[in-house]
Coordinates of N, CA and C and ligand atoms in Angstrom, one line a residue:
M1 N -73.2 -70.1 34.0 CA -72.4 -69.3 34.9 C -72.3 -67.8 34.4
K2 N -72.1 -67.7 33.1 CA -72.0 -66.3 32.5 C -73.3 -65.6 32.7
I3 N -74.4 -66.3 32.5 CA -75.7 -65.6 32.6 C -75.9 -65.2 34.0
F4 N -75.5 -66.1 35.0 CA -75.7 -65.7 36.4 C -74.9 -64.5 36.7
A5 N -73.7 -64.4 36.3 CA -72.8 -63.2 36.5 C -73.4 -62.0 35.9
F6 N -74.0 -62.1 34.7 CA -74.6 -61.0 34.0 C -75.8 -60.5 34.8
I7 N -76.7 -61.4 35.3 CA -77.8 -61.0 36.1 C -77.4 -60.2 37.4
I8 N -76.4 -60.7 38.0 CA -75.9 -60.0 39.2 C -75.4 -58.6 38.8
L9 N -74.7 -58.5 37.8 CA -74.2 -57.2 37.3 C -75.3 -56.3 37.1
V10 N -76.3 -56.8 36.4 CA -77.5 -55.9 36.0 C -78.1 -55.4 37.3
F11 N -78.3 -56.3 38.3 CA -79.0 -55.9 39.5 C -78.1 -55.0 40.3
V12 N -76.8 -55.3 40.4 CA -76.0 -54.5 41.3 C -75.8 -53.1 40.7
F13 N -75.7 -53.0 39.4 CA -75.4 -51.7 38.8 C -76.6 -51.0 38.2
L14 N -77.8 -51.6 38.4 CA -79.0 -51.0 37.9 C -79.6 -50.2 39.1
P15 N -80.2 -49.0 38.9 CA -80.1 -48.3 37.6 C -79.1 -47.2 37.7
G16 N -78.5 -46.8 36.6 CA -77.6 -45.7 36.6 C -76.3 -45.8 37.4
N17 N -75.8 -47.1 37.5 CA -74.5 -47.3 38.2 C -74.5 -47.0 39.6
K18 N -75.7 -47.0 40.2 CA -75.7 -46.7 41.7 C -75.4 -48.0 42.4
S19 N -74.5 -47.9 43.4 CA -74.1 -49.1 44.1 C -75.1 -49.4 45.2
Q20 N -75.0 -50.6 45.8 CA -75.8 -51.0 46.9 C -75.8 -50.0 48.0
S21 N -74.6 -49.4 48.3 CA -74.5 -48.6 49.5 C -75.2 -47.2 49.2
N22 N -75.1 -46.7 47.9 CA -75.9 -45.5 47.6 C -77.4 -45.7 47.9
I23 N -77.8 -46.8 47.5 CA -79.3 -47.1 47.6 C -79.7 -47.1 49.1
N24 N -78.8 -47.8 49.9 CA -79.2 -47.9 51.3 C -79.1 -46.5 52.0
D25 N -78.2 -45.6 51.5 CA -78.1 -44.3 52.0 C -79.4 -43.5 51.6
A26 N -79.8 -43.7 50.4 CA -81.0 -43.0 49.9 C -82.2 -43.5 50.7
I27 N -82.3 -44.8 51.0 CA -83.5 -45.3 51.7 C -83.4 -44.8 53.1
H28 N -82.3 -44.7 53.7 CA -82.1 -44.2 55.1 C -82.6 -42.8 55.1
H29 N -82.2 -42.0 54.1 CA -82.6 -40.6 54.0 C -84.1 -40.5 53.9
A30 N -84.7 -41.4 53.0 CA -86.1 -41.3 52.8 C -86.9 -41.5 54.1
F31 N -86.4 -42.4 54.9 CA -87.2 -42.6 56.2 C -86.8 -41.5 57.2
D32 N -85.5 -41.3 57.4 CA -85.0 -40.4 58.4 C -85.5 -38.9 58.2
V33 N -85.5 -38.5 57.0 CA -85.8 -37.1 56.7 C -87.1 -36.9 56.0
I34 N -87.3 -37.6 54.9 CA -88.6 -37.4 54.1 C -89.8 -37.9 54.9
L35 N -89.8 -39.1 55.4 CA -90.9 -39.7 56.0 C -91.2 -38.9 57.3
R36 N -90.2 -38.6 58.1 CA -90.4 -37.8 59.3 C -91.0 -36.4 59.0
D37 N -90.6 -35.8 58.0 CA -91.1 -34.5 57.6 C -92.6 -34.7 57.1
L38 N -92.8 -35.8 56.3 CA -94.2 -36.0 55.8 C -95.1 -36.3 57.0
M39 N -94.7 -37.0 58.0 CA -95.5 -37.2 59.2 C -95.8 -35.9 59.9
R40 N -94.9 -35.0 59.9 CA -95.1 -33.7 60.6 C -96.0 -32.7 59.8
N41 N -95.8 -32.7 58.5 CA -96.5 -31.7 57.7 C -97.5 -32.3 56.7
G42 N -97.5 -33.6 56.5 CA -98.4 -34.1 55.5 C -98.1 -33.7 54.1
N43 N -98.9 -34.2 53.1 CA -98.7 -33.7 51.8 C -100.1 -33.7 51.1
P44 N -100.6 -32.4 51.0 CA -102.0 -32.3 50.4 C -102.1 -32.9 49.0
E45 N -101.0 -32.8 48.2 CA -101.0 -33.3 46.8 C -101.3 -34.8 46.7
T46 N -100.6 -35.6 47.6 CA -100.8 -37.0 47.6 C -101.9 -37.5 48.6
G47 N -102.4 -36.5 49.4 CA -103.4 -36.9 50.4 C -102.7 -37.5 51.6
F48 N -101.4 -37.4 51.8 CA -100.8 -38.0 53.0 C -101.1 -37.1 54.2
P49 N -101.8 -37.7 55.2 CA -102.2 -36.8 56.3 C -101.1 -36.5 57.3
V50 N -101.3 -35.5 58.1 CA -100.3 -35.2 59.2 C -100.5 -36.3 60.2
L51 N -99.4 -36.9 60.6 CA -99.5 -38.0 61.6 C -98.9 -37.7 62.9
A52 N -98.1 -36.6 63.0 CA -97.4 -36.2 64.2 C -97.6 -34.8 64.5
P53 N -98.7 -34.5 65.3 CA -99.5 -35.4 66.0 C -100.7 -35.9 65.0
T54 N -101.2 -37.1 65.3 CA -102.4 -37.6 64.7 C -103.6 -37.0 65.5
I55 N -104.5 -36.3 64.8 CA -105.6 -35.8 65.6 C -106.9 -36.2 64.8
I56 N -107.8 -37.0 65.6 CA -109.0 -37.4 65.0 C -110.1 -37.0 65.9
P57 N -111.0 -36.0 65.6 CA -112.0 -35.5 66.5 C -113.0 -36.6 66.9
T58 N -113.5 -37.3 66.0 CA -114.4 -38.5 66.4 C -114.1 -39.7 65.5
L59 N -114.1 -40.8 66.1 CA -113.7 -42.1 65.3 C -114.7 -43.1 65.8
D60 N -115.5 -43.6 64.8 CA -116.4 -44.7 65.1 C -115.6 -46.0 65.1
V61 N -115.8 -46.8 66.1 CA -114.9 -48.0 66.3 C -115.8 -49.2 66.1
S62 N -115.3 -50.1 65.2 CA -115.9 -51.4 65.1 C -114.7 -52.4 64.7
W63 N -114.0 -52.7 65.8 CA -112.7 -53.4 65.6 C -112.8 -54.9 66.0
S64 N -112.2 -55.7 65.2 CA -112.1 -57.1 65.6 C -110.6 -57.4 65.3
I65 N -109.9 -57.5 66.4 CA -108.4 -57.7 66.2 C -108.1 -59.2 66.4
G66 N -108.0 -59.9 65.3 CA -107.5 -61.3 65.3 C -108.3 -62.2 66.2
H67 N -109.6 -62.0 66.3 CA -110.5 -62.8 67.2 C -110.1 -62.7 68.7
L68 N -109.2 -61.7 69.0 CA -108.7 -61.6 70.4 C -109.5 -60.5 71.1
V69 N -109.7 -59.4 70.4 CA -110.4 -58.3 71.0 C -111.5 -57.8 70.0
D70 N -112.7 -57.7 70.4 CA -113.8 -57.1 69.6 C -114.2 -55.9 70.4
L71 N -114.3 -54.8 69.7 CA -114.7 -53.5 70.3 C -115.6 -52.7 69.4
D72 N -116.7 -52.2 69.9 CA -117.6 -51.3 69.2 C -117.8 -50.0 70.0
G73 N -118.0 -48.9 69.4 CA -118.3 -47.7 70.1 C -117.6 -46.5 69.4
Q74 N -117.1 -45.5 70.2 CA -116.6 -44.3 69.6 C -115.5 -43.7 70.5
L75 N -114.5 -43.1 69.7 CA -113.5 -42.4 70.4 C -113.7 -40.9 70.0
R76 N -113.4 -40.0 71.0 CA -113.4 -38.6 70.7 C -112.1 -37.9 71.1
N77 N -111.8 -36.8 70.5 CA -110.5 -36.1 70.7 C -109.3 -37.1 70.8
F78 N -109.4 -38.0 69.8 CA -108.3 -39.0 69.8 C -107.0 -38.3 69.2
R79 N -105.9 -38.6 69.9 CA -104.7 -37.9 69.6 C -103.5 -38.9 69.8
I80 N -102.6 -38.9 68.8 CA -101.4 -39.7 69.0 C -100.2 -38.8 68.8
D81 N -99.3 -38.7 69.8 CA -98.1 -38.0 69.8 C -96.9 -38.9 69.7
G82 N -95.9 -38.5 69.0 CA -94.6 -39.2 69.1 C -94.3 -40.2 67.9
L83 N -95.2 -40.3 66.9 CA -95.0 -41.2 65.8 C -93.8 -40.8 65.0
D84 N -93.4 -39.5 65.0 CA -92.3 -39.0 64.3 C -91.0 -39.2 65.1
G85 N -91.1 -39.7 66.3 CA -89.9 -39.8 67.1 C -89.1 -41.1 67.0
F86 N -89.4 -41.8 65.8 CA -88.8 -43.2 65.7 C -87.3 -43.1 65.5
R87 N -86.6 -44.2 66.0 CA -85.2 -44.4 65.8 C -85.0 -45.4 64.7
I88 N -84.1 -45.3 63.8 CA -83.9 -46.3 62.8 C -82.7 -47.2 63.2
N89 N -83.0 -48.4 63.6 CA -81.9 -49.4 63.8 C -81.3 -49.9 62.5
D90 N -82.2 -50.1 61.5 CA -81.8 -50.7 60.3 C -82.9 -50.4 59.2
V91 N -82.4 -49.9 58.0 CA -83.2 -50.0 56.8 C -82.3 -50.3 55.7
R92 N -82.7 -51.3 54.9 CA -81.8 -51.7 53.8 C -82.7 -52.3 52.7
L93 N -82.2 -52.1 51.5 CA -82.9 -52.8 50.4 C -81.8 -53.6 49.6
S94 N -81.9 -54.9 49.5 CA -81.0 -55.7 48.7 C -81.4 -55.6 47.3
L95 N -80.5 -55.2 46.4 CA -80.8 -55.1 45.0 C -80.9 -56.5 44.4
L96 N -80.2 -57.4 45.0 CA -80.2 -58.8 44.4 C -81.5 -59.5 44.6
T97 N -82.1 -59.3 45.9 CA -83.3 -60.0 46.2 C -84.5 -59.1 46.2
M98 N -84.3 -57.8 46.2 CA -85.4 -56.8 46.3 C -86.1 -57.0 47.6
R99 N -85.4 -57.4 48.6 CA -86.0 -57.5 49.9 C -85.6 -56.3 50.8
F100 N -86.6 -55.7 51.3 CA -86.5 -54.5 52.1 C -86.5 -54.9 53.6
V101 N -85.4 -54.6 54.3 CA -85.3 -55.0 55.7 C -85.5 -53.8 56.6
F102 N -86.3 -53.8 57.6 CA -86.4 -52.6 58.5 C -86.4 -53.0 60.0
D103 N -86.1 -52.0 60.8 CA -86.1 -52.2 62.2 C -86.2 -50.8 62.9
F104 N -87.3 -50.5 63.4 CA -87.6 -49.2 64.0 C -88.0 -49.3 65.4
I105 N -87.6 -48.3 66.2 CA -88.1 -48.2 67.6 C -88.7 -46.8 67.9
W106 N -89.9 -46.8 68.5 CA -90.5 -45.6 69.0 C -90.3 -45.5 70.5
P107 N -89.4 -44.6 70.9 CA -89.1 -44.6 72.4 C -90.4 -44.2 73.2
N108 N -91.1 -43.2 72.7 CA -92.2 -42.6 73.5 C -93.4 -42.3 72.5
V109 N -94.4 -43.0 72.7 CA -95.6 -42.6 71.9 C -96.8 -42.5 73.0
R110 N -97.7 -41.5 72.7 CA -98.7 -41.3 73.7 C -100.1 -41.2 72.9
F111 N -101.0 -42.0 73.3 CA -102.4 -42.0 72.8 C -103.3 -41.4 73.9
T112 N -104.0 -40.4 73.5 CA -104.9 -39.8 74.5 C -106.3 -39.6 73.8
G113 N -107.3 -39.5 74.7 CA -108.7 -39.2 74.2 C -109.7 -39.6 75.1
W114 N -110.9 -39.6 74.6 CA -112.1 -40.0 75.4 C -112.7 -41.2 74.6
Y115 N -113.2 -42.2 75.4 CA -113.8 -43.4 74.7 C -115.1 -43.8 75.3
N116 N -115.9 -44.4 74.5 CA -117.1 -45.1 75.0 C -117.2 -46.4 74.2
L117 N -116.8 -47.5 74.8 CA -116.7 -48.7 74.1 C -117.3 -49.9 74.8
N118 N -117.7 -50.9 74.0 CA -118.3 -52.1 74.5 C -117.7 -53.2 73.7
G119 N -117.3 -54.3 74.3 CA -116.8 -55.4 73.5 C -116.5 -56.6 74.4
R120 N -115.7 -57.5 73.8 CA -115.2 -58.7 74.4 C -113.8 -59.0 74.2
F121 N -113.2 -59.6 75.2 CA -111.8 -60.0 75.1 C -111.7 -61.5 75.0
G122 N -111.1 -62.1 74.0 CA -111.0 -63.5 73.9 C -112.4 -64.2 73.6
G123 N -113.3 -63.4 73.1 CA -114.6 -63.9 72.8 C -115.5 -64.1 74.0
L124 N -115.0 -63.9 75.2 CA -115.7 -64.2 76.4 C -115.8 -63.1 77.4
V125 N -114.6 -62.5 77.8 CA -114.6 -61.5 78.9 C -115.1 -60.2 78.4
P126 N -116.2 -59.7 79.0 CA -116.7 -58.4 78.6 C -115.7 -57.2 78.9
I127 N -115.6 -56.3 78.0 CA -114.9 -55.0 78.2 C -115.9 -53.9 77.9
F128 N -116.0 -53.0 78.8 CA -116.8 -51.8 78.5 C -116.4 -50.6 79.4
G129 N -116.9 -49.5 79.0 CA -116.6 -48.3 79.8 C -116.6 -47.0 79.0
Q130 N -116.5 -45.9 79.7 CA -116.3 -44.7 79.0 C -115.5 -43.7 79.9
G131 N -114.8 -42.8 79.3 CA -114.0 -41.9 80.0 C -112.7 -41.5 79.3
N132 N -111.9 -40.7 80.0 CA -110.6 -40.3 79.3 C -109.6 -41.5 79.4
F133 N -108.7 -41.5 78.4 CA -107.7 -42.5 78.5 C -106.3 -41.9 78.1
V134 N -105.3 -42.5 78.7 CA -103.9 -42.2 78.2 C -103.2 -43.6 78.1
L135 N -102.6 -43.9 77.0 CA -101.8 -45.1 76.8 C -100.4 -44.6 76.3
E136 N -99.4 -45.2 77.0 CA -98.0 -44.8 76.6 C -97.2 -46.0 76.4
P137 N -97.1 -46.5 75.2 CA -96.2 -47.6 74.9 C -94.8 -47.0 74.9
R138 N -93.8 -47.8 75.5 CA -92.4 -47.3 75.6 C -91.6 -48.3 74.8
N139 N -90.7 -47.8 74.0 CA -89.8 -48.5 73.2 C -90.4 -49.6 72.3
F140 N -91.6 -49.2 71.7 CA -92.3 -50.1 70.8 C -91.3 -50.3 69.6
R141 N -91.2 -51.6 69.2 CA -90.3 -51.9 68.1 C -91.0 -52.7 67.0
A142 N -90.8 -52.3 65.8 CA -91.3 -53.0 64.6 C -90.2 -53.3 63.7
S143 N -90.0 -54.6 63.4 CA -88.9 -55.0 62.5 C -89.4 -56.1 61.6
G144 N -88.6 -56.4 60.5 CA -89.1 -57.4 59.6 C -88.6 -57.1 58.2
F145 N -89.4 -57.6 57.2 CA -89.0 -57.3 55.8 C -90.2 -57.2 55.0
A146 N -90.0 -56.5 53.8 CA -91.1 -56.5 52.8 C -90.4 -56.9 51.5
Q147 N -91.1 -57.8 50.8 CA -90.6 -58.3 49.5 C -91.2 -57.4 48.4
I148 N -90.3 -56.8 47.6 CA -90.7 -55.9 46.6 C -90.5 -56.6 45.2
R149 N -91.5 -56.4 44.3 CA -91.3 -56.8 42.9 C -91.5 -55.6 42.0
F150 N -90.9 -55.7 40.8 CA -91.1 -54.7 39.8 C -92.4 -54.9 39.0
L151 N -93.0 -53.8 38.7 CA -94.3 -53.9 37.9 C -94.0 -53.5 36.5
G152 N -94.5 -54.2 35.6 CA -94.5 -53.8 34.2 C -93.1 -53.3 33.7
S153 N -93.1 -52.5 32.6 CA -91.9 -52.2 31.9 C -91.2 -51.0 32.5
N154 N -91.9 -50.1 33.3 CA -91.2 -48.9 33.8 C -90.6 -49.2 35.2
N155 N -90.6 -50.5 35.6 CA -90.0 -50.9 36.9 C -90.6 -50.2 38.1
N156 N -91.9 -49.9 38.1 CA -92.5 -49.4 39.3 C -92.5 -50.5 40.4
L157 N -92.7 -50.1 41.6 CA -92.5 -51.0 42.7 C -93.8 -51.5 43.3
N158 N -93.8 -52.7 43.8 CA -95.0 -53.3 44.4 C -94.6 -54.2 45.5
V159 N -95.1 -54.0 46.7 CA -94.9 -55.0 47.8 C -95.8 -56.2 47.7
T160 N -95.2 -57.4 47.7 CA -96.0 -58.6 47.5 C -96.2 -59.3 48.8
D161 N -95.3 -59.1 49.7 CA -95.3 -59.9 50.9 C -94.6 -59.2 52.0
M162 N -95.0 -59.4 53.3 CA -94.4 -58.7 54.4 C -94.3 -59.6 55.6
D163 N -93.3 -59.4 56.4 CA -93.2 -60.1 57.7 C -92.9 -59.0 58.7
V164 N -93.8 -58.8 59.7 CA -93.7 -57.6 60.6 C -93.7 -58.2 62.1
R165 N -92.6 -58.0 62.7 CA -92.5 -58.5 64.1 C -92.6 -57.3 65.1
L166 N -93.6 -57.3 66.0 CA -93.9 -56.2 66.9 C -93.4 -56.6 68.3
N167 N -92.8 -55.7 69.0 CA -92.4 -56.0 70.4 C -92.7 -54.7 71.2
L168 N -93.2 -55.0 72.4 CA -93.5 -53.9 73.3 C -93.0 -54.2 74.7
P169 N -91.8 -53.6 75.1 CA -91.3 -54.0 76.4 C -92.1 -53.5 77.5
S170 N -92.8 -52.3 77.4 CA -93.5 -51.7 78.5 C -94.6 -50.8 78.0
L171 N -95.7 -50.8 78.8 CA -96.9 -49.9 78.5 C -97.3 -49.3 79.8
Q172 N -97.5 -48.0 79.8 CA -98.1 -47.2 80.9 C -99.5 -47.0 80.4
M173 N -100.5 -47.3 81.3 CA -101.9 -46.9 80.8 C -102.8 -46.4 82.0
N174 N -103.6 -45.5 81.7 CA -104.6 -45.0 82.6 C -105.9 -44.8 81.8
V175 N -106.8 -45.9 81.9 CA -108.1 -45.8 81.2 C -109.1 -45.6 82.2
Q176 N -109.7 -44.4 82.3 CA -110.7 -44.1 83.3 C -112.0 -44.8 83.0
G177 N -112.7 -45.3 84.0 CA -114.1 -45.8 83.7 C -114.1 -47.2 83.2
I178 N -113.0 -47.9 83.1 CA -113.0 -49.2 82.5 C -113.7 -50.2 83.4
L179 N -114.7 -51.0 82.9 CA -115.5 -51.8 83.7 C -116.2 -51.1 84.9
G180 N -116.5 -49.8 84.6 CA -117.2 -49.0 85.6 C -116.2 -48.2 86.5
G181 N -114.9 -48.4 86.3 CA -113.9 -47.6 87.0 C -113.7 -48.0 88.5
G182 N -113.4 -47.1 89.3 CA -113.1 -47.4 90.7 C -112.0 -48.3 91.0
D183 N -112.0 -49.1 92.0 CA -110.9 -50.0 92.4 C -110.7 -51.1 91.3
L184 N -111.9 -51.6 90.8 CA -111.8 -52.6 89.7 C -111.0 -52.0 88.5
G185 N -111.4 -50.8 88.2 CA -110.8 -50.2 87.0 C -109.3 -50.0 87.2
A186 N -108.9 -49.7 88.5 CA -107.4 -49.5 88.8 C -106.7 -50.9 88.6
V187 N -107.4 -51.9 89.1 CA -106.8 -53.3 88.9 C -106.6 -53.6 87.4
I188 N -107.7 -53.4 86.7 CA -107.7 -53.7 85.2 C -106.5 -53.0 84.5
N189 N -106.3 -51.7 84.9 CA -105.2 -50.9 84.3 C -103.9 -51.6 84.6
K190 N -103.7 -52.0 85.8 CA -102.5 -52.6 86.3 C -102.2 -53.9 85.6
V191 N -103.3 -54.7 85.5 CA -103.1 -56.0 84.9 C -102.8 -55.9 83.4
A192 N -103.6 -54.9 82.7 CA -103.4 -54.8 81.3 C -102.0 -54.3 80.9
Q193 N -101.4 -53.5 81.8 CA -100.0 -53.0 81.5 C -99.1 -54.1 81.4
D194 N -99.3 -55.2 82.1 CA -98.4 -56.4 81.9 C -98.9 -57.3 80.8
L195 N -100.3 -57.4 80.7 CA -100.9 -58.4 79.8 C -100.6 -58.0 78.4
V196 N -100.8 -56.7 78.0 CA -100.7 -56.3 76.6 C -99.3 -56.7 76.0
P197 N -98.1 -56.3 76.7 CA -96.8 -56.7 76.2 C -96.7 -58.2 76.0
S198 N -97.3 -59.0 76.9 CA -97.1 -60.5 76.8 C -98.0 -61.0 75.7
L199 N -99.2 -60.4 75.5 CA -100.1 -60.9 74.4 C -99.4 -60.6 73.1
I200 N -98.7 -59.4 73.0 CA -98.0 -59.1 71.7 C -97.0 -60.2 71.4
R201 N -96.3 -60.7 72.5 CA -95.3 -61.7 72.3 C -96.0 -63.0 71.8
T202 N -97.1 -63.4 72.5 CA -97.8 -64.6 72.3 C -98.4 -64.7 70.9
F203 N -98.9 -63.6 70.5 CA -99.6 -63.6 69.2 C -98.8 -62.9 68.1
E204 N -97.5 -63.1 68.1 CA -96.7 -62.3 67.2 C -96.9 -62.8 65.7
N205 N -97.3 -64.0 65.5 CA -97.5 -64.5 64.1 C -98.9 -63.9 63.6
E206 N -99.9 -64.0 64.5 CA -101.2 -63.4 64.1 C -101.1 -61.9 63.8
L207 N -100.3 -61.2 64.7 CA -100.1 -59.8 64.5 C -99.4 -59.5 63.2
S208 N -98.4 -60.3 62.9 CA -97.7 -60.1 61.6 C -98.6 -60.2 60.4
D209 N -99.5 -61.2 60.4 CA -100.5 -61.3 59.3 C -101.4 -60.1 59.3
L210 N -101.8 -59.7 60.5 CA -102.7 -58.6 60.6 C -102.1 -57.3 60.0
M211 N -100.8 -57.1 60.4 CA -100.1 -55.9 59.9 C -99.9 -55.9 58.4
S212 N -99.5 -57.1 57.9 CA -99.3 -57.2 56.4 C -100.6 -56.9 55.7
N213 N -101.7 -57.5 56.2 CA -103.0 -57.2 55.5 C -103.4 -55.8 55.6
L214 N -103.0 -55.1 56.7 CA -103.3 -53.7 56.9 C -102.4 -52.8 56.0
L215 N -101.1 -53.1 56.0 CA -100.1 -52.2 55.4 C -99.9 -52.4 53.9
I216 N -99.9 -53.6 53.4 CA -99.6 -53.8 51.9 C -100.6 -53.0 51.1
P217 N -101.9 -53.0 51.3 CA -102.8 -52.2 50.4 C -102.7 -50.7 50.6
R218 N -102.1 -50.3 51.8 CA -101.9 -48.9 52.0 C -100.6 -48.3 51.4
I219 N -99.6 -49.2 51.4 CA -98.3 -48.8 50.9 C -98.2 -48.8 49.4
N220 N -98.9 -49.8 48.8 CA -98.7 -50.0 47.4 C -99.2 -48.8 46.5
P221 N -100.3 -48.2 46.8 CA -100.8 -47.1 46.0 C -99.7 -46.0 45.8
F222 N -98.8 -45.8 46.9 CA -97.7 -44.9 46.8 C -96.5 -45.5 46.0
L223 N -96.2 -46.7 46.3 CA -95.0 -47.4 45.7 C -95.3 -47.6 44.2
N224 N -96.5 -48.0 43.9 CA -96.8 -48.3 42.5 C -96.5 -47.1 41.5
N225 N -96.4 -45.9 42.1 CA -96.1 -44.7 41.3 C -94.6 -44.4 41.3
L226 N -93.8 -45.2 42.1 CA -92.4 -44.9 42.2 C -91.5 -46.0 41.5
T227 N -90.4 -45.6 41.1 CA -89.4 -46.5 40.6 C -88.2 -46.4 41.6
L228 N -87.2 -47.3 41.4 CA -86.0 -47.3 42.3 C -85.3 -46.0 42.0
D229 N -85.3 -45.5 40.7 CA -84.6 -44.3 40.4 C -85.2 -43.1 41.2
D230 N -86.5 -43.1 41.3 CA -87.2 -42.0 42.0 C -86.6 -41.9 43.5
I231 N -86.5 -43.1 44.1 CA -86.0 -43.1 45.5 C -84.6 -42.6 45.5
I232 N -83.7 -43.1 44.6 CA -82.3 -42.7 44.6 C -82.2 -41.2 44.3
N233 N -83.0 -40.7 43.4 CA -82.9 -39.3 43.0 C -83.3 -38.3 44.1
R234 N -84.1 -38.8 45.1 CA -84.4 -38.0 46.2 C -83.4 -37.9 47.3
A235 N -82.3 -38.7 47.2 CA -81.3 -38.7 48.2 C -80.5 -37.4 48.2
P236 N -79.9 -37.1 49.3 CA -79.2 -35.8 49.4 C -78.1 -35.6 48.4
Ligands
NAG301 C1 -99.1 -55.9 44.2 O1 -99.0 -57.0 45.1 C2 -100.2 -57.3 45.8 C3 -99.9 -58.4 46.8 O2 -99.3 -59.5 46.2 C4 -101.2 -57.8 44.7 O3 -102.4 -58.1 45.4 C5 -101.4 -56.6 43.7 O4 -102.2 -57.1 42.7 C6 -100.1 -56.2 43.1 N1 -100.3 -55.0 42.3 C7 -100.1 -55.0 41.0 C8 -100.4 -53.7 40.4 O5 -99.8 -56.0 40.4
NAG302 C1 -100.2 -42.1 41.1 O1 -100.1 -41.5 39.8 C2 -101.3 -41.2 39.2 C3 -101.0 -40.7 37.8 O2 -100.0 -39.7 37.8 C4 -102.1 -40.2 40.0 O3 -103.3 -40.0 39.4 C5 -102.3 -40.8 41.4 O4 -102.9 -39.9 42.3 C6 -101.0 -41.2 42.0 N1 -101.3 -41.9 43.3 C7 -100.6 -41.7 44.4 C8 -101.0 -42.4 45.6 O5 -99.7 -40.9 44.5

């Protein structure tokens, strides 16, 4: 019993007598101010790119999204606006469990560009076309948790596991030239506007695995250089 109480004390007051609420304030600040600013301005020292807006002049595509969509080809003048417009419903790090809980909403994001793609949907249905496109997910939500562990003796941070739930209530899209465009293209756009949100619901577990595999190796190189103290010390 004494040992248990001691462990709790160590975790709650580690490091430097910061309480749980100080840490949650620091983490909220890290996302609300620091990450938003990083998205807008990037950081040449750490190689963090400007993401708001994201601008990619040409992007060679060879995507296979969970055996659901296979696409090959190219995007040009690809641009994403609104990534920095996220609302924070929840960000918390429990010092007892080192579980980081998050819940973000992006009210308005806009993807634009020119595409020339060929592929398959569900392994069967052909998808092809070229032309300009606009995709506008509305109120896209990402919530879940990341499990953090301490590395080595300086208590650097490492994400070992993630669960990411994605939800998309509505999508506006206008992809010109899809399946040759014309009336068929208009129908495809209309169907896809309803289909994509429902596919995201149906494949939420597959998407969670996909997001974890994508995010963990990209987040860890930054986290591995940080300790809990570093995060707290950047608080206002
Ligand atoms: C961090 O966690 C990931 C996922 O479990 C693991 O693959 C990686 O080796 C860990 N990093 C270090 C430095 O231990
Ligand atoms: C982590 O720290 C090392 C040593 O200071 C540095 O070389 C490396 O660039 C840093 N990595 C990131 C992603 O900040």
